[in-house]
Every structure is written in C-alpha cells, then in structure tokens.
C-alpha cells in the first residue's frame, strides 16, 4: 500500500471541470451543453450505463454523436458496462476523445487499454470505491486517465464517500512516483463544499453532475460556485 503523502497545494487554474449530463435536461441537451461551454468548463462527461454493470440504463453512442455535433470540447465517455471491449469502437466512432472503462468490468484490461488507444482515443480506467488502487498499478503508465469513483456508480446525486479522499492522495502518489502522465479524475458527489479538499488531495479533473445541472441554480452560477470554491481553497492551501 502506498504511503499517504498528506494534503498538498494545487493551482486552481490547472483544475479541469467535466460536467456530467446525467442530470441535465435531455430534452434541451444542446442548450445544456452550450451553457456549460459558455460557463467555461473543460470537458463534457458522458455516463454510459447498461443495467448490468450498474443498476441503471442511460445513454449510448447515438447521444455521444449528438453531443459531438454541438461542442468542440473533449468528450469524456465513462463506460459503466460489462464487456466494454465490444463497444469501445462505437464510442470512438461517435466522437469520444477519451474512453474510460472499469477495471472491474474487464478481464484483459491491458489489452483493452491498447484497443482504445489504437482507436486514436485517450484511454482511462475507473475503479469503484471497494476496488484497491493495486488494480491499476501495473497499467498506470499505459493510461491517460485514472478515474477514482467517489460514489458507487449508477446514479447521479449521491453523496461523496469520505474515504475517497485518502484514495485520491494515494492515487496521486502512485501517478507521481510512477512518472505516469495520467490525469487523476474524481467522479461522484463533487460539490462546492468538497471540491477544494479533493483538489488538495491531488485530483486534477472533476466530474460534476448534480452540482452543475440542478434545479437550484443556472449552469453558469453552478460552475462559478465550483470555480470560486477552487480559488478560495487554493488561497488557503
Ligand atoms: C455515477 C456517474 C457520475 C455521476 C455524477 O454513476 O459516473 O458521473 O453522474 O453525478 P453527481 O456529481 O451528481 O454525483
Ligand atoms: Zn461518470
């Protein structure tokens, strides 16, 4: 197990926000994407669920290609599906810039990572809260994105699992000491109350579903709130 390096500093300008459209108004999807783009987000995160790997069904390649038509932002496709090797080509074809698969869903993860890279797409690997970091140790130099889940995948609007913070710190340590160029992304329950702490723990890409697309604030206000929390946290870190 990696040593926990403790909390560190971060530069707010280096943090990327990746809103998940899972809680967006899908009837107005193009407007919802444009609103996020205008608010200055960095990636668009697309949650693909199959009702097997997770107990919910969401979107497929058709929606990814529809989103591709309305934005030039990188499309970050998160596959929460079994047998991901059967579908990665369809998502690359639909316009994904990065495709993240779950370590738990693939028997031949190394092969799958290179299958994704050979499609000309960045390759990411996600691990669930109960999956140890050791599941990605051997492939840390082969991936472009390490995604630490801070909720059990399947639904938007869940609460951040506090133990994810220590896992993010250990993941940062693993990425750095392996000299991996992988982005360290966190997904689940991220909001203005916890984003700075998770950035201090070492994450540099944040998925934000219900804290960007919600009924309380506009997308613009929600993104500004997250950026403001990152700036305030930077000053105090
Ligand atoms: C969880 C998905 C997340 C989720 C994020 O299954 O992978 O991307 O939609 O939504 P919030 O930020 O609301 O937890
Ligand atoms: Zn996700």
Tab-separated table of C-alpha atoms and ligand atoms in Angstrom:
chain	number	residue	atom	x	y	z
A	1	UNK	CA	0.000	0.000	0.000
A	2	UNK	CA	1.285	3.485	-0.908
A	3	UNK	CA	2.221	5.936	1.806
A	4	UNK	CA	-0.333	8.709	2.261
A	5	UNK	CA	1.557	11.915	1.345
A	6	UNK	CA	-0.957	14.133	3.130
A	7	UNK	CA	-2.715	17.246	1.858
A	8	UNK	CA	-0.891	19.416	-0.684
A	9	UNK	CA	-1.365	22.598	-2.629
A	10	UNK	CA	-2.864	22.978	-6.090
A	11	UNK	CA	-3.317	25.633	-8.732
A	12	UNK	CA	-6.999	26.349	-9.408
A	13	UNK	CA	-6.104	27.249	-12.998
A	14	UNK	CA	-4.851	23.692	-13.548
A	15	UNK	CA	-8.090	22.063	-12.414
A	16	UNK	CA	-10.459	20.865	-15.116
A	17	UNK	CA	-14.222	20.591	-14.716
A	18	UNK	CA	-16.109	17.861	-16.539
A	19	UNK	CA	-19.885	18.243	-16.102
A	20	UNK	CA	-21.866	15.024	-16.422
A	21	UNK	CA	-25.016	15.390	-18.497
A	22	UNK	CA	-26.732	12.655	-16.476
A	23	UNK	CA	-28.812	15.190	-14.541
A	24	UNK	CA	-29.119	17.684	-17.428
A	25	UNK	CA	-32.468	18.322	-19.135
A	26	UNK	CA	-32.035	15.876	-22.006
A	27	UNK	CA	-34.920	17.447	-23.904
A	28	UNK	CA	-32.749	20.558	-24.192
A	29	UNK	CA	-29.437	18.783	-24.413
A	30	UNK	CA	-27.819	21.098	-26.975
A	31	UNK	CA	-28.667	24.159	-24.832
A	32	UNK	CA	-27.425	22.426	-21.685
A	33	UNK	CA	-24.090	21.618	-23.351
A	34	UNK	CA	-23.718	25.142	-24.731
A	35	UNK	CA	-24.489	26.615	-21.306
A	36	UNK	CA	-21.662	24.580	-19.777
A	37	UNK	CA	-19.311	25.553	-22.578
A	38	UNK	CA	-20.151	29.245	-22.113
A	39	UNK	CA	-19.583	28.877	-18.373
A	40	UNK	CA	-16.045	27.739	-19.166
A	41	UNK	CA	-15.992	24.033	-18.415
A	42	UNK	CA	-13.177	21.896	-19.833
A	43	UNK	CA	-14.631	18.511	-20.781
A	44	UNK	CA	-18.119	17.021	-21.166
A	45	UNK	CA	-18.546	13.783	-19.202
A	46	UNK	CA	-20.952	11.186	-20.630
A	47	UNK	CA	-22.125	8.377	-18.363
A	48	UNK	CA	-22.940	5.170	-20.206
A	49	UNK	CA	-24.870	2.605	-18.127
A	50	UNK	CA	-26.104	-0.781	-19.257
A	51	UNK	CA	-28.366	-2.031	-16.450
A	52	UNK	CA	-25.890	-4.863	-15.850
A	53	UNK	CA	-22.609	-3.443	-14.566
A	54	UNK	CA	-24.695	-0.835	-12.753
A	55	UNK	CA	-28.402	-0.945	-11.833
A	56	UNK	CA	-29.424	1.796	-14.252
A	57	UNK	CA	-29.573	2.407	-18.011
A	58	UNK	CA	-28.575	5.730	-19.514
A	59	UNK	CA	-27.173	6.698	-22.896
A	60	UNK	CA	-25.330	5.119	-25.825
A	61	UNK	CA	-23.278	6.140	-28.865
A	62	UNK	CA	-26.239	7.956	-30.503
A	63	UNK	CA	-26.281	10.589	-27.762
A	64	UNK	CA	-22.485	10.864	-27.810
A	65	UNK	CA	-22.574	11.653	-31.524
A	66	UNK	CA	-25.394	14.178	-30.953
A	67	UNK	CA	-23.267	15.922	-28.316
A	68	UNK	CA	-20.268	15.801	-30.655
A	69	UNK	CA	-22.225	17.950	-33.111
A	70	UNK	CA	-22.845	20.774	-30.639
A	71	UNK	CA	-19.434	21.211	-28.991
A	72	UNK	CA	-15.729	21.019	-29.674
A	73	UNK	CA	-14.972	20.327	-26.005
A	74	UNK	CA	-13.316	16.977	-25.309
A	75	UNK	CA	-15.936	14.272	-24.763
A	76	UNK	CA	-15.051	12.103	-21.766
A	77	UNK	CA	-17.011	8.864	-22.095
A	78	UNK	CA	-17.361	6.789	-18.915
A	79	UNK	CA	-18.425	3.232	-19.706
A	80	UNK	CA	-20.210	1.553	-16.800
A	81	UNK	CA	-20.955	-1.543	-18.832
A	82	UNK	CA	-19.982	-5.192	-18.960
A	83	UNK	CA	-17.925	-6.420	-21.931
A	84	UNK	CA	-16.704	-2.906	-22.781
A	85	UNK	CA	-14.396	-4.338	-25.475
A	86	UNK	CA	-17.480	-4.903	-27.643
A	87	UNK	CA	-18.449	-1.228	-27.658
A	88	UNK	CA	-15.333	0.951	-27.473
A	89	UNK	CA	-15.096	1.248	-31.286
A	90	UNK	CA	-18.691	2.516	-31.482
A	91	UNK	CA	-17.971	5.218	-28.903
A	92	UNK	CA	-14.734	6.254	-30.628
A	93	UNK	CA	-16.666	6.457	-33.894
A	94	UNK	CA	-19.333	8.576	-32.153
A	95	UNK	CA	-16.679	11.167	-31.297
A	96	UNK	CA	-15.315	10.297	-27.851
A	97	UNK	CA	-11.950	11.880	-27.029
A	98	UNK	CA	-11.394	9.668	-24.032
A	99	UNK	CA	-12.976	6.347	-23.170
A	100	UNK	CA	-12.832	5.159	-19.580
A	101	UNK	CA	-13.581	1.540	-18.730
A	102	UNK	CA	-13.936	-0.037	-15.301
A	103	UNK	CA	-11.123	-2.245	-14.047
A	104	UNK	CA	-13.842	-4.466	-12.525
A	105	UNK	CA	-15.512	-4.979	-15.915
A	106	UNK	CA	-12.531	-6.219	-17.870
A	107	UNK	CA	-10.627	-9.482	-17.578
A	108	UNK	CA	-7.955	-8.361	-20.061
A	109	UNK	CA	-7.570	-4.740	-19.050
A	110	UNK	CA	-4.147	-4.200	-20.630
A	111	UNK	CA	-5.393	-5.450	-23.998
A	112	UNK	CA	-8.496	-3.260	-23.745
A	113	UNK	CA	-6.435	-0.139	-22.960
A	114	UNK	CA	-4.442	-0.659	-26.149
A	115	UNK	CA	-7.609	-1.433	-28.087
A	116	UNK	CA	-8.892	2.011	-27.023
A	117	UNK	CA	-5.592	3.763	-27.786
A	118	UNK	CA	-5.417	2.129	-31.203
A	119	UNK	CA	-8.759	3.787	-31.991
A	120	UNK	CA	-6.989	7.139	-31.580
A	121	UNK	CA	-8.761	7.820	-28.291
A	122	UNK	CA	-7.342	8.546	-24.846
A	123	UNK	CA	-7.726	5.542	-22.547
A	124	UNK	CA	-8.992	5.787	-18.982
A	125	UNK	CA	-9.505	3.228	-16.236
A	126	UNK	CA	-12.001	3.705	-13.403
A	127	UNK	CA	-12.047	1.968	-10.040
A	128	UNK	CA	-15.056	1.608	-7.763
A	129	UNK	CA	-14.900	2.586	-4.080
A	130	UNK	CA	-14.253	-1.025	-2.986
A	131	UNK	CA	-11.541	-1.672	-5.583
A	132	UNK	CA	-7.977	-1.221	-4.333
A	133	UNK	CA	-5.530	1.004	-6.214
A	134	UNK	CA	-3.381	-2.058	-6.782
A	135	UNK	CA	-5.865	-2.952	-9.570
A	136	UNK	CA	-4.277	-0.226	-11.717
A	137	UNK	CA	-0.661	-0.309	-10.543
A	138	UNK	CA	0.575	-2.465	-13.405
A	139	UNK	CA	-1.058	-0.326	-16.096
A	140	UNK	CA	-0.519	3.151	-14.632
A	141	UNK	CA	1.970	4.044	-17.391
A	142	UNK	CA	-0.339	2.779	-20.135
A	143	UNK	CA	-3.333	5.003	-19.384
A	144	UNK	CA	-4.214	8.656	-19.963
A	145	UNK	CA	-6.833	8.943	-17.217
A	146	UNK	CA	-7.163	7.304	-13.805
A	147	UNK	CA	-10.728	7.744	-12.552
A	148	UNK	CA	-11.324	7.280	-8.840
A	149	UNK	CA	-15.022	6.774	-8.123
A	150	UNK	CA	-16.185	8.619	-5.023
A	151	UNK	CA	-19.665	7.038	-5.166
A	152	UNK	CA	-20.818	3.597	-6.225
A	153	UNK	CA	-21.637	4.169	-9.889
A	154	UNK	CA	-25.172	4.020	-11.223
A	155	UNK	CA	-26.884	7.244	-10.235
A	156	UNK	CA	-26.300	10.982	-10.123
A	157	UNK	CA	-26.878	12.971	-6.945
A	158	UNK	CA	-25.253	10.585	-4.454
A	159	UNK	CA	-23.062	11.725	-1.551
A	160	UNK	CA	-19.270	11.765	-1.779
A	161	UNK	CA	-17.806	8.789	0.129
A	162	UNK	CA	-15.305	10.352	2.579
A	163	UNK	CA	-12.745	7.526	2.311
A	164	UNK	CA	-12.256	8.515	-1.345
A	165	UNK	CA	-10.056	11.394	-0.153
A	166	UNK	CA	-7.363	9.092	1.156
A	167	UNK	CA	-7.630	7.037	-2.025
A	168	UNK	CA	-7.130	10.175	-4.131
A	169	UNK	CA	-3.989	11.021	-2.113
A	170	UNK	CA	-2.632	7.515	-2.651
A	171	UNK	CA	-3.589	7.643	-6.334
A	172	UNK	CA	-1.713	10.952	-6.706
A	173	UNK	CA	1.295	9.347	-5.081
A	174	UNK	CA	1.069	6.336	-7.420
A	175	UNK	CA	0.793	8.542	-10.536
A	176	UNK	CA	3.693	10.777	-9.471
A	177	UNK	CA	6.139	8.147	-8.364
A	178	UNK	CA	5.397	6.054	-11.479
A	179	UNK	CA	6.021	9.183	-13.584
A	180	UNK	CA	2.699	8.454	-15.276
A	181	UNK	CA	1.215	11.266	-17.357
A	182	UNK	CA	-2.337	10.159	-16.474
A	183	UNK	CA	-4.896	12.744	-15.408
A	184	UNK	CA	-6.362	11.960	-11.989
A	185	UNK	CA	-10.129	12.310	-12.239
A	186	UNK	CA	-12.729	12.026	-9.475
A	187	UNK	CA	-16.375	11.198	-10.082
A	188	UNK	CA	-19.314	11.272	-7.704
A	189	UNK	CA	-20.790	13.701	-5.201
A	190	UNK	CA	-18.439	16.581	-6.048
A	191	UNK	CA	-19.793	19.982	-4.983
A	192	UNK	CA	-18.610	23.411	-3.836
A	193	UNK	CA	-18.202	22.106	-0.271
A	194	UNK	CA	-15.752	19.325	-1.070
A	195	UNK	CA	-14.058	20.178	-4.382
A	196	UNK	CA	-11.159	22.120	-2.843
A	197	UNK	CA	-10.376	19.332	-0.403
A	198	UNK	CA	-10.378	16.788	-3.216
A	199	UNK	CA	-8.098	19.078	-5.250
A	200	UNK	CA	-5.733	19.330	-2.285
A	201	UNK	CA	-5.724	15.526	-2.172
A	202	UNK	CA	-4.320	15.589	-5.700
A	203	UNK	CA	-7.158	15.221	-8.204
A	204	UNK	CA	-6.976	17.449	-11.270
A	205	UNK	CA	-10.171	16.620	-13.193
A	206	UNK	CA	-13.573	16.793	-11.526
A	207	UNK	CA	-16.756	15.252	-12.794
A	208	UNK	CA	-19.733	17.229	-11.530
A	209	UNK	CA	-23.265	16.105	-12.312
A	210	UNK	CA	-25.924	17.467	-9.974
A	211	UNK	CA	-23.684	20.321	-8.785
A	212	UNK	CA	-23.712	21.703	-12.355
A	213	UNK	CA	-27.120	20.564	-13.659
A	214	UNK	CA	-29.699	21.157	-10.935
A	215	UNK	CA	-32.932	22.992	-10.262
A	216	UNK	CA	-31.439	25.441	-7.755
A	217	UNK	CA	-29.040	27.413	-9.949
A	218	UNK	CA	-28.241	28.112	-13.554
A	219	UNK	CA	-25.366	26.190	-15.119
A	220	UNK	CA	-23.378	29.413	-15.187
A	221	UNK	CA	-23.906	30.086	-11.462
A	222	UNK	CA	-23.154	26.468	-10.581
A	223	UNK	CA	-19.864	26.446	-12.496
A	224	UNK	CA	-18.912	29.813	-10.972
A	225	UNK	CA	-19.592	28.381	-7.497
A	226	UNK	CA	-17.269	25.420	-8.129
A	227	UNK	CA	-14.543	27.663	-9.582
A	228	UNK	CA	-14.940	30.062	-6.660
A	229	UNK	CA	-14.527	27.222	-4.163
A	230	UNK	CA	-11.388	26.083	-6.005
A	231	UNK	CA	-9.934	29.600	-5.912
A	232	UNK	CA	-10.745	30.024	-2.216
A	233	UNK	CA	-9.217	26.622	-1.476
A	234	UNK	CA	-6.102	27.463	-3.449
A	235	UNK	CA	-5.602	30.579	-1.340
A	236	UNK	CA	-5.870	28.570	1.868
A	237	UNK	CA	-3.788	25.576	0.741
B	1	LIG	C1	-22.102	7.930	-11.297
B	1	LIG	C2	-21.651	8.642	-12.572
B	1	LIG	C3	-21.303	10.065	-12.297
B	1	LIG	C4	-22.462	10.864	-11.799
B	1	LIG	C5	-22.000	12.172	-11.286
B	1	LIG	O1	-22.613	6.715	-11.619
B	1	LIG	O2	-20.500	8.015	-13.095
B	1	LIG	O3	-20.639	10.680	-13.388
B	1	LIG	O4	-23.448	11.050	-12.741
B	1	LIG	O5	-23.103	12.817	-10.730
B	1	LIG	P1	-23.025	13.576	-9.325
B	1	LIG	O6	-21.951	14.626	-9.495
B	1	LIG	O7	-24.378	14.115	-9.142
B	1	LIG	O8	-22.609	12.557	-8.288
B	2	LIG	ZN1	-19.184	9.190	-14.574
